[in-house]
Coordinates of C-alpha atoms in Angstrom, one line a residue:
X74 CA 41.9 -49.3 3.2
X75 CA 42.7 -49.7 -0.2
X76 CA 46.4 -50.1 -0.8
X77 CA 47.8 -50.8 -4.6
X78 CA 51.0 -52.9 -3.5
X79 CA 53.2 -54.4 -6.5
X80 CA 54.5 -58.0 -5.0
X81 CA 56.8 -58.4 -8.0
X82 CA 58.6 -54.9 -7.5
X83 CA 61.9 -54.0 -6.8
X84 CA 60.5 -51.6 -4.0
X85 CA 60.1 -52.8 -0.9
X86 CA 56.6 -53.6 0.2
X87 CA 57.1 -51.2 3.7
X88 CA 58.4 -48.9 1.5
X89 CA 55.4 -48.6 -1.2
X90 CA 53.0 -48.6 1.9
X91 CA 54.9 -45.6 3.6
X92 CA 54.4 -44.0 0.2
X93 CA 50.7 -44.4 0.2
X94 CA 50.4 -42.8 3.3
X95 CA 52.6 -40.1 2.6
X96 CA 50.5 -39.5 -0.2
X97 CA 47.1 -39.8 1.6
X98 CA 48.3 -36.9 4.2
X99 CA 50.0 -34.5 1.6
X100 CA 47.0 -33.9 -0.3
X101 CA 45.0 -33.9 3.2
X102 CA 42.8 -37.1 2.5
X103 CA 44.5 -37.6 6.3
X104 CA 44.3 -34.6 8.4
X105 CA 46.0 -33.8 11.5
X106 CA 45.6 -35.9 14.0
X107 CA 43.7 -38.0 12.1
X108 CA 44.1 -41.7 13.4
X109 CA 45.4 -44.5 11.7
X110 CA 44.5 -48.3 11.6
X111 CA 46.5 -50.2 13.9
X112 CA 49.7 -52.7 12.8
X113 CA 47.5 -55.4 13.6
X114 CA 44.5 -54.3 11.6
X115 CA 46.6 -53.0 8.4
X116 CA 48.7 -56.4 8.3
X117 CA 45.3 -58.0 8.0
X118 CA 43.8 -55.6 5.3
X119 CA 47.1 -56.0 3.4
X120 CA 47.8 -58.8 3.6
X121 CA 51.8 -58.0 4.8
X122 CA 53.3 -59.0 8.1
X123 CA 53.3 -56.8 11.1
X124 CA 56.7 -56.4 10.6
X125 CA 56.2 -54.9 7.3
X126 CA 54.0 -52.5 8.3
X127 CA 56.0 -51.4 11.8
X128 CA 58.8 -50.7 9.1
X129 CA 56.4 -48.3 7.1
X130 CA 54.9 -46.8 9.7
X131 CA 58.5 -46.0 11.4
X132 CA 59.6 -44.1 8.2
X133 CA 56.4 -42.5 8.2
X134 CA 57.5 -41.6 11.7
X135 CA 61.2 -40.4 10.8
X136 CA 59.9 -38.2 8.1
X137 CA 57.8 -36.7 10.7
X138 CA 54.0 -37.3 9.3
X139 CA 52.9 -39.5 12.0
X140 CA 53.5 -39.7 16.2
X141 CA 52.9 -43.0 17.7
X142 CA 51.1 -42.9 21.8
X143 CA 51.5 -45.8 23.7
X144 CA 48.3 -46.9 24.4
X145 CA 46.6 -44.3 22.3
X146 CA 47.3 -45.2 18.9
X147 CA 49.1 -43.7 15.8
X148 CA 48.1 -40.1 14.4
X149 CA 48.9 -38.1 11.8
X150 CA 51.4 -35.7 13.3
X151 CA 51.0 -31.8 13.6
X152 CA 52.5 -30.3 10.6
X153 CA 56.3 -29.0 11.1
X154 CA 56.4 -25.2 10.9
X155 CA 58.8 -23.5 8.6
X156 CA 60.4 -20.3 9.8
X157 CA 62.5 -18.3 7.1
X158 CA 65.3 -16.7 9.0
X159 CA 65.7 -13.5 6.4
X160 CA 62.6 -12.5 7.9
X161 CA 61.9 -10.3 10.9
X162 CA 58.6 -11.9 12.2
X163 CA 55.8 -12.3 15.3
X164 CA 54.9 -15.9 16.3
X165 CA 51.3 -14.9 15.6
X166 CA 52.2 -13.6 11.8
X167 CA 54.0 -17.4 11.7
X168 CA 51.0 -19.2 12.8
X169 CA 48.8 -17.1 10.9
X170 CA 50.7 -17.2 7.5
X171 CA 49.8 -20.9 7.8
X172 CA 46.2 -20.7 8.2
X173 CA 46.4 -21.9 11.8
X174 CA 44.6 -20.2 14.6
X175 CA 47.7 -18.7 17.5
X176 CA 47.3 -18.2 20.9
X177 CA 48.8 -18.1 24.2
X178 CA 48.5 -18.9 27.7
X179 CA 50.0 -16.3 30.3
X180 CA 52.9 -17.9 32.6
X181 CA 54.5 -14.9 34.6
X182 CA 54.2 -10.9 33.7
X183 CA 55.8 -9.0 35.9
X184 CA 58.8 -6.5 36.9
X185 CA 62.2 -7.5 37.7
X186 CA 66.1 -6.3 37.6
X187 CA 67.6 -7.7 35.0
X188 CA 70.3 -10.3 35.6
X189 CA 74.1 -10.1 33.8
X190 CA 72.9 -12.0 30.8
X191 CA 69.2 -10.0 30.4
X192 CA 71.4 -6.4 30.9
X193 CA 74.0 -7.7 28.2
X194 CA 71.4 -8.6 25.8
X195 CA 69.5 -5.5 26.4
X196 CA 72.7 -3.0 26.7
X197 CA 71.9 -1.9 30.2
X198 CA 73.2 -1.5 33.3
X199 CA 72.8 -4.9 35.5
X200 CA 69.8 -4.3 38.0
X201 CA 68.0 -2.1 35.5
X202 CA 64.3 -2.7 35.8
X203 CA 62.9 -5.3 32.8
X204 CA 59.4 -6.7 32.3
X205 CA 59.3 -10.0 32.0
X206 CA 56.5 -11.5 29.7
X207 CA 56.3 -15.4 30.0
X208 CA 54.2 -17.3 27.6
X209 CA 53.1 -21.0 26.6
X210 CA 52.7 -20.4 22.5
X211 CA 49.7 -22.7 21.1
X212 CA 48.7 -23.3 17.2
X213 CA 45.3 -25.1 16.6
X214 CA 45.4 -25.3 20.9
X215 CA 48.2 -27.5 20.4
X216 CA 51.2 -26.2 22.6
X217 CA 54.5 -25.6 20.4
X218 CA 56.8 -23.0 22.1
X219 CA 57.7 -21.2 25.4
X220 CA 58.2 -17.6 25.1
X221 CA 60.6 -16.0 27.9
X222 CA 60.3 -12.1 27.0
X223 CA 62.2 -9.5 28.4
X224 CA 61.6 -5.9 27.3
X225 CA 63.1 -2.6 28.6
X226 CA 61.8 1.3 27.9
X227 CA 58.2 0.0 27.1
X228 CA 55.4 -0.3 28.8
X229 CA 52.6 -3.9 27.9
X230 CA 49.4 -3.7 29.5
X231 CA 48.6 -7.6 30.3
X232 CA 44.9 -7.3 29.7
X233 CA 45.3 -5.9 26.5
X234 CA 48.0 -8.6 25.5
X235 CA 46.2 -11.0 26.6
X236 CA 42.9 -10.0 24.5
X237 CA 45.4 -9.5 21.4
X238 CA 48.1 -12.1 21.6
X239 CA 51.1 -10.5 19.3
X240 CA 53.3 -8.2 21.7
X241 CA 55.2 -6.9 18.1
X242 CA 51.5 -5.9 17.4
X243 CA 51.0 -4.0 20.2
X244 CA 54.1 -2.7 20.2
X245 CA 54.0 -1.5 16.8
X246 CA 50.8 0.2 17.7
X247 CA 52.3 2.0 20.3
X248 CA 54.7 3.8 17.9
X249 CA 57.8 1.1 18.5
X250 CA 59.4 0.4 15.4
X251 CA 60.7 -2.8 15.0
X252 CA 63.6 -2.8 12.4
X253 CA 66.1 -6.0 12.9
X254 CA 66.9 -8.6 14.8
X255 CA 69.9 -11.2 16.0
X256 CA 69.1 -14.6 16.6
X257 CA 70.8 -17.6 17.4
X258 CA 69.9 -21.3 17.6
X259 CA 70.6 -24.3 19.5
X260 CA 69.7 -28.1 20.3
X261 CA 68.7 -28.1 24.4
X262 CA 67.1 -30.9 26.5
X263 CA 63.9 -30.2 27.9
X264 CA 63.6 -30.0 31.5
X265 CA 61.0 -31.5 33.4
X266 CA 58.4 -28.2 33.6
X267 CA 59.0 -27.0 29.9
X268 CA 58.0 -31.0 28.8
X269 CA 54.9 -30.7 31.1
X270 CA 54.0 -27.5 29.3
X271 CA 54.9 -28.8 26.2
X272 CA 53.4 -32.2 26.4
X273 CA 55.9 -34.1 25.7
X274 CA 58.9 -36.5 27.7
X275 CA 62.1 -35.3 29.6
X276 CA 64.7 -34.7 27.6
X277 CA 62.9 -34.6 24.1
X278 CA 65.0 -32.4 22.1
X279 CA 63.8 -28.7 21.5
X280 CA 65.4 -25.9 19.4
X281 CA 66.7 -22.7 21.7
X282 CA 66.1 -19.6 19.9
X283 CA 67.6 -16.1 21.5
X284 CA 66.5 -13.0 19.8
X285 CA 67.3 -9.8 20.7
X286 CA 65.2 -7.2 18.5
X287 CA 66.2 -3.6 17.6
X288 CA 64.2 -0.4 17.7
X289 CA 64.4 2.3 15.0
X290 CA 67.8 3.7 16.5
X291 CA 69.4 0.4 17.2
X292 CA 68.7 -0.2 20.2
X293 CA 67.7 -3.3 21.9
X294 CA 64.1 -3.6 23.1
X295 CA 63.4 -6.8 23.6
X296 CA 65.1 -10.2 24.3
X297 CA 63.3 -13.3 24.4
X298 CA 64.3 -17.0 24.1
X299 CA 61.7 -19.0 23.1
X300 CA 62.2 -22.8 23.2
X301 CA 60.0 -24.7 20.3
X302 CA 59.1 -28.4 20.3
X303 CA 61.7 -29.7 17.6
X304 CA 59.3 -32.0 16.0
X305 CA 57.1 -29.1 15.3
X306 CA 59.6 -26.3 13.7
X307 CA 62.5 -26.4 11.1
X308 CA 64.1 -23.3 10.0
X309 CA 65.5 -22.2 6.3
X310 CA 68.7 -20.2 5.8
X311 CA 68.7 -18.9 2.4
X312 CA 73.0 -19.2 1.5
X313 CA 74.5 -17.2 -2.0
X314 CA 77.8 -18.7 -2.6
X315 CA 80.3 -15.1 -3.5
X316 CA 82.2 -15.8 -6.5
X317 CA 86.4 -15.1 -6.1
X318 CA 88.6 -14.3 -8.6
X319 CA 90.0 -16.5 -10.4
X320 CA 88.1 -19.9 -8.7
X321 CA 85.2 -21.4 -10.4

């Protein structure tokens, strides 16, 4: 691997390497998943220590380009996907937008009375029948998010979601208008089932997000909290600054 390194610089060696590789995957010479050389084998071709190159590759790894598997190797890491939050959006029209392929795989679908938190979201009575629409959410197969769905007043048929994949779709297509939405976000932990579906450790950090999604009248028709892999999402808040009287 051909790596142009100035010696005489005042930029670090690690540093000039992690830019090279940064360079390489932006303009998709590396590809996702795409593996890379080992330490071992670029310290050789480089002629750099092994420490150098751990140092490169670990700010290759904090900017989120690369994963490192024990035993497995180093890879070029799944891109992270943007979300803008001024926009009232399906996880398929997300993964789609991006030129990936989304999908899901079915984890419970069925009726159930809806429990004090499900009711408040929802503005019914607690007890009130919900379906509940659980789903593991993949892009390019790989497994990103965990969508816990409640919906009241509508009716899914599971086949036909499952052949589709976007419930707003179906929805939509069933004469629910989908107008707004309230969501909030948080840091959680993952707990050992949702890192087993998500394939990765206990504990690895994942972003919470709680919608609850209004009808043409206002009212709430669905509430979901869907739990995304942190090193896969990032979301952008658009902020105008209001000018005051007098203050400049």
């Amino acid at each position: 691997m051909s790596v142009l390194i100035e010696r005489g610089s005042a930029v670090p060696v690690y540093f000039q390497i992690s830019e090279h590789f940064k360079k390489l995957i932006r303009e998709g010479t590396l590809r996702t998943r795409d593996m890379l050389p080992s330490e071992s084998q670029l310290a050789t071709e480089l002629g750099v220590s092994k420490m150098t190159v751990r140092q490169a590759m670990k700010a290759l790894e904090l900017a989120g380009l690369i994963t490192r598997a024990r035993g497995k190797g180093t890879f070029v890491a799944f891109p992270r996907l943007r979300h803008d939050l001024g926009q009232l959006t399906s996880f398929t029209e997300d993964i789609s937008a991006r030129s990936l392929v989304p999908s899901a795989r079915m984890l419970a679908f069925h009726e159930l009375p809806a429990d004090e938190s499900v009711a408040e979201s929802l503005a019914i009575t607690r007890g009130t029948t919900v379906l509940r629409i659980r789903r593991l959410r993949l892009a390019d197969g790989k497994p990103v998010g965990i969508h816990d769905t409640y919906l009241r007043g509508v009716r899914v048929d599971r086949a036909e979601l499952e052949l589709r994949g976007s419930l707003y779709a179906l929805l939509e297509d069933q004469g629910v208008r989908l107008i707004s939405a309230e969501e909030t976000i948080e840091a959680v932990a993952a707990d050992r089932e949702e890192a087993a579906l998500l394939q990765i450790p206990p504990g690895a950090p994942l972003l919470l997000v709680s919608r609850i999604t209004r009808g043409g009248a206002g009212e709430p028709v669905e509430f979901v909290k869907a739990f995304y892999r942190a090193d896969f999402y990032r979301y952008t808040v658009r902020l105008q600054r209001e000018r005051r009287g007098g203050v400049r």
